[in-house]
Amino acid sequence: MTDAYGYPRQRMVRDLAARGIRDQRVLDAMGLVPRHLFVKEQFLAKAYGNYTLPIGEAQTISQPWVVARMSELLELEPHHRVLEIGTGSGYQTAVLASLTRWVFSLERIHDLGTAAIRRLSGMGYDNVKVQVFDGTVGWGERAPFDRILVGAGAPKAPPPLVEQLAEKGILVLPEGERSGQRLAVYRKGLKRVRREECEEVGFVPLIGRHSWES
Ligand code: SAH
């Protein structure tokens, strides 16, 4: 099958490697997921550039570098069960689903959640479950999770998410102000949780019971 976007997608992957992404599995996954199917028609020409683009409801699809970096920081393995907060377009969800066994994803905005469910199932991702509710409370019935990724900015890690992390689990989220954050990585050990800070990022706010008010 010819893929009109194959060339721009490969260029995007080379650019991600040039910007320091090292995890080859992440690069391979992003070389396969058709990002142009997750953006609005008027942004098709920018689908494989390193841009954040509007997806409606005042939300955005994260730029490819951020998706790659967060996926890399998760140190994903094929058997992992992953929880994602903030499905949005479903692009990050699809990248995670290409790399792991199960992805559970929560979106608080009904129309975005249902559009993502339709898009992902239409594309054949059968290892993804998306539901519409406040992800700051986590997904108790499906816990524990080996990995948790939060795709929206929070003042600090919502406590239910740290609780729902499995032993040796990793949680990655943008932490800081509404206007700007840093990627934080939490690692759950036997006795304590270690926290480490990485790059500066700019995400839309995580809104919910254990984060910002709307
Ligand atoms: N990774 C997504 C980014 C979406 S933007 C993508 O690439 O498309 C962040 C998303 O988080 C938005 O859709 C927003 O509605 C959602 N969000 C914000 N607070 C949330 C919460 N408490 N629970 C679930 N989703 C939330």
mmCIF file of N, CA, C and O in Angstrom, residues 33-106:
data_model
loop_
_atom_site.group_PDB
_atom_site.id
_atom_site.type_symbol
_atom_site.label_atom_id
_atom_site.label_comp_id
_atom_site.label_asym_id
_atom_site.label_seq_id
_atom_site.Cartn_x
_atom_site.Cartn_y
_atom_site.Cartn_z
ATOM 1 N N VAL A 33 2.807 4.893 13.442
ATOM 2 C CA VAL A 33 1.489 5.461 13.757
ATOM 3 C C VAL A 33 1.204 6.660 12.834
ATOM 4 O O VAL A 33 1.993 7.596 12.762
ATOM 5 N N PRO A 34 0.088 6.619 12.103
ATOM 6 C CA PRO A 34 -0.238 7.681 11.134
ATOM 7 C C PRO A 34 -0.759 8.945 11.816
ATOM 8 O O PRO A 34 -1.963 9.139 11.963
ATOM 9 N N ARG A 35 0.155 9.831 12.242
ATOM 10 C CA ARG A 35 -0.247 11.025 13.002
ATOM 11 C C ARG A 35 -1.223 11.911 12.214
ATOM 12 O O ARG A 35 -2.055 12.594 12.809
ATOM 13 N N HIS A 36 -1.154 11.851 10.878
ATOM 14 C CA HIS A 36 -2.053 12.714 10.087
ATOM 15 C C HIS A 36 -3.524 12.344 10.305
ATOM 16 O O HIS A 36 -4.396 13.160 10.065
ATOM 17 N N LEU A 37 -3.799 11.128 10.765
ATOM 18 C CA LEU A 37 -5.190 10.737 11.011
ATOM 19 C C LEU A 37 -5.696 11.229 12.372
ATOM 20 O O LEU A 37 -6.847 11.021 12.719
ATOM 21 N N PHE A 38 -4.825 11.879 13.145
ATOM 22 C CA PHE A 38 -5.202 12.382 14.469
ATOM 23 C C PHE A 38 -5.331 13.904 14.498
ATOM 24 O O PHE A 38 -5.618 14.467 15.545
ATOM 25 N N VAL A 39 -5.054 14.556 13.367
ATOM 26 C CA VAL A 39 -5.148 16.022 13.343
ATOM 27 C C VAL A 39 -6.313 16.457 12.454
ATOM 28 O O VAL A 39 -6.786 15.694 11.614
ATOM 29 N N LYS A 40 -6.766 17.685 12.649
ATOM 30 C CA LYS A 40 -7.862 18.215 11.828
ATOM 31 C C LYS A 40 -7.363 18.433 10.402
ATOM 32 O O LYS A 40 -6.176 18.726 10.191
ATOM 33 N N GLU A 41 -8.313 18.343 9.461
ATOM 34 C CA GLU A 41 -7.954 18.411 8.044
ATOM 35 C C GLU A 41 -7.129 19.661 7.707
ATOM 36 O O GLU A 41 -6.182 19.581 6.914
ATOM 37 N N GLN A 42 -7.490 20.793 8.322
ATOM 38 C CA GLN A 42 -6.768 22.025 7.946
ATOM 39 C C GLN A 42 -5.310 22.027 8.408
ATOM 40 O O GLN A 42 -4.538 22.892 8.019
ATOM 41 N N PHE A 43 -4.933 21.066 9.266
ATOM 42 C CA PHE A 43 -3.542 21.007 9.740
ATOM 43 C C PHE A 43 -2.754 19.849 9.136
ATOM 44 O O PHE A 43 -1.640 19.555 9.572
ATOM 45 N N LEU A 44 -3.335 19.172 8.123
ATOM 46 C CA LEU A 44 -2.669 17.993 7.544
ATOM 47 C C LEU A 44 -1.224 18.269 7.124
ATOM 48 O O LEU A 44 -0.344 17.442 7.357
ATOM 49 N N ALA A 45 -0.990 19.451 6.551
ATOM 50 C CA ALA A 45 0.352 19.759 6.064
ATOM 51 C C ALA A 45 1.367 19.862 7.207
ATOM 52 O O ALA A 45 2.566 19.734 6.988
ATOM 53 N N LYS A 46 0.853 20.084 8.438
ATOM 54 C CA LYS A 46 1.751 20.213 9.592
ATOM 55 C C LYS A 46 1.794 18.946 10.445
ATOM 56 O O LYS A 46 2.414 18.926 11.512
ATOM 57 N N ALA A 47 1.115 17.888 9.986
ATOM 58 C CA ALA A 47 0.927 16.705 10.828
ATOM 59 C C ALA A 47 2.250 16.090 11.309
ATOM 60 O O ALA A 47 2.312 15.539 12.404
ATOM 61 N N TYR A 48 3.301 16.166 10.493
ATOM 62 C CA TYR A 48 4.569 15.522 10.872
ATOM 63 C C TYR A 48 5.667 16.518 11.230
ATOM 64 O O TYR A 48 6.838 16.153 11.335
ATOM 65 N N GLY A 49 5.258 17.777 11.434
ATOM 66 C CA GLY A 49 6.210 18.756 11.956
ATOM 67 C C GLY A 49 6.178 18.680 13.473
ATOM 68 O O GLY A 49 5.286 18.068 14.056
ATOM 69 N N ASN A 50 7.160 19.319 14.118
ATOM 70 C CA ASN A 50 7.200 19.236 15.587
ATOM 71 C C ASN A 50 6.284 20.302 16.203
ATOM 72 O O ASN A 50 6.732 21.194 16.906
ATOM 73 N N TYR A 51 4.981 20.184 15.908
ATOM 74 C CA TYR A 51 4.016 21.188 16.355
ATOM 75 C C TYR A 51 2.985 20.601 17.310
ATOM 76 O O TYR A 51 2.592 19.446 17.187
ATOM 77 N N THR A 52 2.527 21.475 18.216
ATOM 78 C CA THR A 52 1.312 21.247 18.976
ATOM 79 C C THR A 52 0.181 21.810 18.117
ATOM 80 O O THR A 52 0.308 22.918 17.617
ATOM 81 N N LEU A 53 -0.893 21.071 17.912
ATOM 82 C CA LEU A 53 -1.975 21.545 17.037
ATOM 83 C C LEU A 53 -3.320 21.454 17.755
ATOM 84 O O LEU A 53 -3.538 20.530 18.551
ATOM 85 N N PRO A 54 -4.240 22.403 17.457
ATOM 86 C CA PRO A 54 -5.560 22.365 18.103
ATOM 87 C C PRO A 54 -6.374 21.148 17.665
ATOM 88 O O PRO A 54 -6.372 20.778 16.493
ATOM 89 N N ILE A 55 -7.066 20.519 18.630
ATOM 90 C CA ILE A 55 -7.920 19.356 18.305
ATOM 91 C C ILE A 55 -9.381 19.630 18.652
ATOM 92 O O ILE A 55 -10.206 18.722 18.663
ATOM 93 N N GLY A 56 -9.705 20.905 18.990
ATOM 94 C CA GLY A 56 -11.072 21.243 19.400
ATOM 95 C C GLY A 56 -11.183 21.269 20.908
ATOM 96 O O GLY A 56 -10.288 20.780 21.622
ATOM 97 N N GLU A 57 -12.304 21.881 21.416
ATOM 98 C CA GLU A 57 -12.553 21.945 22.865
ATOM 99 C C GLU A 57 -11.407 22.630 23.611
ATOM 100 O O GLU A 57 -11.147 22.326 24.779
ATOM 101 N N ALA A 58 -10.682 23.530 22.914
ATOM 102 C CA ALA A 58 -9.550 24.266 23.492
ATOM 103 C C ALA A 58 -8.410 23.351 23.946
ATOM 104 O O ALA A 58 -7.619 23.703 24.817
ATOM 105 N N GLN A 59 -8.322 22.147 23.348
ATOM 106 C CA GLN A 59 -7.256 21.212 23.694
ATOM 107 C C GLN A 59 -6.317 21.043 22.496
ATOM 108 O O GLN A 59 -6.622 21.512 21.399
ATOM 109 N N THR A 60 -5.192 20.380 22.730
ATOM 110 C CA THR A 60 -4.185 20.241 21.670
ATOM 111 C C THR A 60 -3.620 18.824 21.612
ATOM 112 O O THR A 60 -3.617 18.110 22.621
ATOM 113 N N ILE A 61 -3.160 18.438 20.427
ATOM 114 C CA ILE A 61 -2.374 17.199 20.287
ATOM 115 C C ILE A 61 -0.932 17.600 20.611
ATOM 116 O O ILE A 61 -0.436 18.623 20.142
ATOM 117 N N SER A 62 -0.274 16.818 21.454
ATOM 118 C CA SER A 62 1.087 17.161 21.881
ATOM 119 C C SER A 62 2.043 17.074 20.697
ATOM 120 O O SER A 62 1.830 16.309 19.765
ATOM 121 N N GLN A 63 3.135 17.843 20.775
ATOM 122 C CA GLN A 63 4.095 17.792 19.676
ATOM 123 C C GLN A 63 4.824 16.449 19.705
ATOM 124 O O GLN A 63 4.985 15.837 20.773
ATOM 125 N N PRO A 64 5.264 15.963 18.543
ATOM 126 C CA PRO A 64 5.899 14.641 18.472
ATOM 127 C C PRO A 64 7.058 14.463 19.460
ATOM 128 O O PRO A 64 7.199 13.394 20.064
ATOM 129 N N TRP A 65 7.879 15.504 19.650
ATOM 130 C CA TRP A 65 9.017 15.326 20.561
ATOM 131 C C TRP A 65 8.543 15.007 21.978
ATOM 132 O O TRP A 65 9.141 14.160 22.665
ATOM 133 N N VAL A 66 7.478 15.676 22.418
ATOM 134 C CA VAL A 66 6.968 15.451 23.778
ATOM 135 C C VAL A 66 6.412 14.015 23.914
ATOM 136 O O VAL A 66 6.658 13.331 24.910
ATOM 137 N N VAL A 67 5.695 13.576 22.885
ATOM 138 C CA VAL A 67 5.153 12.209 22.888
ATOM 139 C C VAL A 67 6.308 11.201 22.962
ATOM 140 O O VAL A 67 6.290 10.248 23.757
ATOM 141 N N ALA A 68 7.340 11.443 22.154
ATOM 142 C CA ALA A 68 8.492 10.538 22.133
ATOM 143 C C ALA A 68 9.221 10.541 23.469
ATOM 144 O O ALA A 68 9.557 9.485 24.016
ATOM 145 N N ARG A 69 9.449 11.727 24.015
ATOM 146 C CA ARG A 69 10.217 11.840 25.253
ATOM 147 C C ARG A 69 9.481 11.191 26.425
ATOM 148 O O ARG A 69 10.084 10.460 27.217
ATOM 149 N N MET A 70 8.159 11.436 26.515
ATOM 150 C CA MET A 70 7.409 10.828 27.620
ATOM 151 C C MET A 70 7.363 9.310 27.463
ATOM 152 O O MET A 70 7.487 8.569 28.437
ATOM 153 N N SER A 71 7.211 8.842 26.228
ATOM 154 C CA SER A 71 7.182 7.390 25.991
ATOM 155 C C SER A 71 8.524 6.772 26.370
ATOM 156 O O SER A 71 8.585 5.703 26.988
ATOM 157 N N GLU A 72 9.606 7.478 26.033
ATOM 158 C CA GLU A 72 10.951 6.986 26.356
ATOM 159 C C GLU A 72 11.172 6.941 27.871
ATOM 160 O O GLU A 72 11.702 5.961 28.403
ATOM 161 N N LEU A 73 10.731 7.994 28.562
ATOM 162 C CA LEU A 73 10.922 8.056 30.022
ATOM 163 C C LEU A 73 10.152 6.937 30.737
ATOM 164 O O LEU A 73 10.499 6.547 31.852
ATOM 165 N N LEU A 74 9.113 6.405 30.095
ATOM 166 C CA LEU A 74 8.329 5.336 30.728
ATOM 167 C C LEU A 74 9.052 3.981 30.729
ATOM 168 O O LEU A 74 8.633 3.059 31.435
ATOM 169 N N GLU A 75 10.125 3.859 29.918
ATOM 170 C CA GLU A 75 10.861 2.577 29.838
ATOM 171 C C GLU A 75 9.892 1.417 29.638
ATOM 172 O O GLU A 75 9.846 0.467 30.423
ATOM 173 N N LEU A 76 9.129 1.497 28.567
ATOM 174 C CA LEU A 76 8.047 0.532 28.321
ATOM 175 C C LEU A 76 8.562 -0.843 27.918
ATOM 176 O O LEU A 76 9.546 -0.961 27.203
ATOM 177 N N GLU A 77 7.841 -1.862 28.384
ATOM 178 C CA GLU A 77 8.107 -3.232 27.956
ATOM 179 C C GLU A 77 6.812 -3.809 27.407
ATOM 180 O O GLU A 77 5.721 -3.381 27.803
ATOM 181 N N PRO A 78 6.929 -4.800 26.496
ATOM 182 C CA PRO A 78 5.742 -5.287 25.785
ATOM 183 C C PRO A 78 4.633 -5.839 26.687
ATOM 184 O O PRO A 78 3.472 -5.843 26.284
ATOM 185 N N HIS A 79 4.979 -6.295 27.909
ATOM 186 C CA HIS A 79 3.937 -6.909 28.756
ATOM 187 C C HIS A 79 3.244 -5.878 29.651
ATOM 188 O O HIS A 79 2.345 -6.232 30.412
ATOM 189 N N HIS A 80 3.645 -4.616 29.582
ATOM 190 C CA HIS A 80 3.114 -3.630 30.535
ATOM 191 C C HIS A 80 1.645 -3.294 30.327
ATOM 192 O O HIS A 80 1.144 -3.263 29.211
ATOM 193 N N ARG A 81 0.991 -2.990 31.466
ATOM 194 C CA ARG A 81 -0.357 -2.396 31.474
ATOM 195 C C ARG A 81 -0.158 -0.924 31.790
ATOM 196 O O ARG A 81 0.425 -0.579 32.816
ATOM 197 N N VAL A 82 -0.639 -0.073 30.889
ATOM 198 C CA VAL A 82 -0.371 1.358 31.009
ATOM 199 C C VAL A 82 -1.670 2.128 31.205
ATOM 200 O O VAL A 82 -2.674 1.839 30.555
ATOM 201 N N LEU A 83 -1.633 3.107 32.102
ATOM 202 C CA LEU A 83 -2.751 4.032 32.267
ATOM 203 C C LEU A 83 -2.321 5.385 31.703
ATOM 204 O O LEU A 83 -1.232 5.879 32.033
ATOM 205 N N GLU A 84 -3.168 5.963 30.852
ATOM 206 C CA GLU A 84 -2.909 7.298 30.320
ATOM 207 C C GLU A 84 -4.039 8.220 30.774
ATOM 208 O O GLU A 84 -5.203 7.844 30.711
ATOM 209 N N ILE A 85 -3.684 9.420 31.223
ATOM 210 C CA ILE A 85 -4.704 10.416 31.572
ATOM 211 C C ILE A 85 -4.653 11.522 30.520
ATOM 212 O O ILE A 85 -3.585 12.109 30.302
ATOM 213 N N GLY A 86 -5.802 11.803 29.888
ATOM 214 C CA GLY A 86 -5.847 12.847 28.862
ATOM 215 C C GLY A 86 -5.689 12.265 27.467
ATOM 216 O O GLY A 86 -4.684 12.507 26.795
ATOM 217 N N THR A 87 -6.693 11.491 27.028
ATOM 218 C CA THR A 87 -6.632 10.832 25.715
ATOM 219 C C THR A 87 -6.474 11.846 24.590
ATOM 220 O O THR A 87 -5.725 11.600 23.635
ATOM 221 N N GLY A 88 -7.217 12.962 24.672
ATOM 222 C CA GLY A 88 -7.170 13.974 23.614
ATOM 223 C C GLY A 88 -7.497 13.359 22.267
ATOM 224 O O GLY A 88 -8.519 12.701 22.097
ATOM 225 N N SER A 89 -6.597 13.531 21.298
ATOM 226 C CA SER A 89 -6.809 12.978 19.957
ATOM 227 C C SER A 89 -6.662 11.461 19.930
ATOM 228 O O SER A 89 -7.126 10.800 19.009
ATOM 229 N N GLY A 90 -5.918 10.917 20.904
ATOM 230 C CA GLY A 90 -5.631 9.478 20.912
ATOM 231 C C GLY A 90 -4.288 9.134 20.281
ATOM 232 O O GLY A 90 -3.924 7.961 20.188
ATOM 233 N N TYR A 91 -3.521 10.152 19.878
ATOM 234 C CA TYR A 91 -2.235 9.861 19.218
ATOM 235 C C TYR A 91 -1.229 9.208 20.182
ATOM 236 O O TYR A 91 -0.660 8.158 19.889
ATOM 237 N N GLN A 92 -1.062 9.837 21.362
ATOM 238 C CA GLN A 92 -0.153 9.241 22.345
ATOM 239 C C GLN A 92 -0.646 7.840 22.736
ATOM 240 O O GLN A 92 0.148 6.916 22.910
ATOM 241 N N THR A 93 -1.956 7.693 22.834
ATOM 242 C CA THR A 93 -2.563 6.391 23.152
ATOM 243 C C THR A 93 -2.118 5.343 22.127
ATOM 244 O O THR A 93 -1.755 4.213 22.488
ATOM 245 N N ALA A 94 -2.178 5.719 20.844
ATOM 246 C CA ALA A 94 -1.815 4.781 19.774
ATOM 247 C C ALA A 94 -0.331 4.417 19.843
ATOM 248 O O ALA A 94 0.047 3.256 19.627
ATOM 249 N N VAL A 95 0.513 5.404 20.168
ATOM 250 C CA VAL A 95 1.951 5.110 20.294
ATOM 251 C C VAL A 95 2.171 4.125 21.449
ATOM 252 O O VAL A 95 2.880 3.125 21.308
ATOM 253 N N LEU A 96 1.510 4.371 22.579
ATOM 254 C CA LEU A 96 1.642 3.457 23.732
ATOM 255 C C LEU A 96 1.125 2.065 23.362
ATOM 256 O O LEU A 96 1.741 1.049 23.687
ATOM 257 N N ALA A 97 -0.015 2.028 22.643
ATOM 258 C CA ALA A 97 -0.630 0.737 22.288
ATOM 259 C C ALA A 97 0.251 -0.062 21.331
ATOM 260 O O ALA A 97 0.160 -1.289 21.274
ATOM 261 N N SER A 98 1.110 0.626 20.583
ATOM 262 C CA SER A 98 2.038 -0.072 19.684
ATOM 263 C C SER A 98 3.188 -0.700 20.458
ATOM 264 O O SER A 98 3.899 -1.548 19.938
ATOM 265 N N LEU A 99 3.380 -0.243 21.690
ATOM 266 C CA LEU A 99 4.558 -0.648 22.461
ATOM 267 C C LEU A 99 4.259 -1.586 23.624
ATOM 268 O O LEU A 99 5.180 -2.179 24.183
ATOM 269 N N THR A 100 2.984 -1.699 24.013
ATOM 270 C CA THR A 100 2.666 -2.465 25.222
ATOM 271 C C THR A 100 1.408 -3.304 25.031
ATOM 272 O O THR A 100 0.687 -3.169 24.046
ATOM 273 N N ARG A 101 1.135 -4.138 26.031
ATOM 274 C CA ARG A 101 0.034 -5.087 25.982
ATOM 275 C C ARG A 101 -1.331 -4.406 26.093
ATOM 276 O O ARG A 101 -2.240 -4.689 25.331
ATOM 277 N N TRP A 102 -1.492 -3.548 27.108
ATOM 278 C CA TRP A 102 -2.782 -2.911 27.352
ATOM 279 C C TRP A 102 -2.626 -1.438 27.657
ATOM 280 O O TRP A 102 -1.753 -1.065 28.442
ATOM 281 N N VAL A 103 -3.477 -0.614 27.080
ATOM 282 C CA VAL A 103 -3.500 0.805 27.420
ATOM 283 C C VAL A 103 -4.910 1.178 27.859
ATOM 284 O O VAL A 103 -5.888 0.941 27.137
ATOM 285 N N PHE A 104 -5.007 1.718 29.055
ATOM 286 C CA PHE A 104 -6.264 2.232 29.597
ATOM 287 C C PHE A 104 -6.125 3.745 29.585
ATOM 288 O O PHE A 104 -5.133 4.272 30.095
ATOM 289 N N SER A 105 -7.086 4.440 28.978
ATOM 290 C CA SER A 105 -6.919 5.877 28.818
ATOM 291 C C SER A 105 -8.185 6.604 29.235
ATOM 292 O O SER A 105 -9.296 6.175 28.909
ATOM 293 N N LEU A 106 -8.020 7.696 29.977
ATOM 294 C CA LEU A 106 -9.161 8.467 30.479
ATOM 295 C C LEU A 106 -9.144 9.881 29.912
ATOM 296 O O LEU A 106 -8.090 10.521 29.876
#
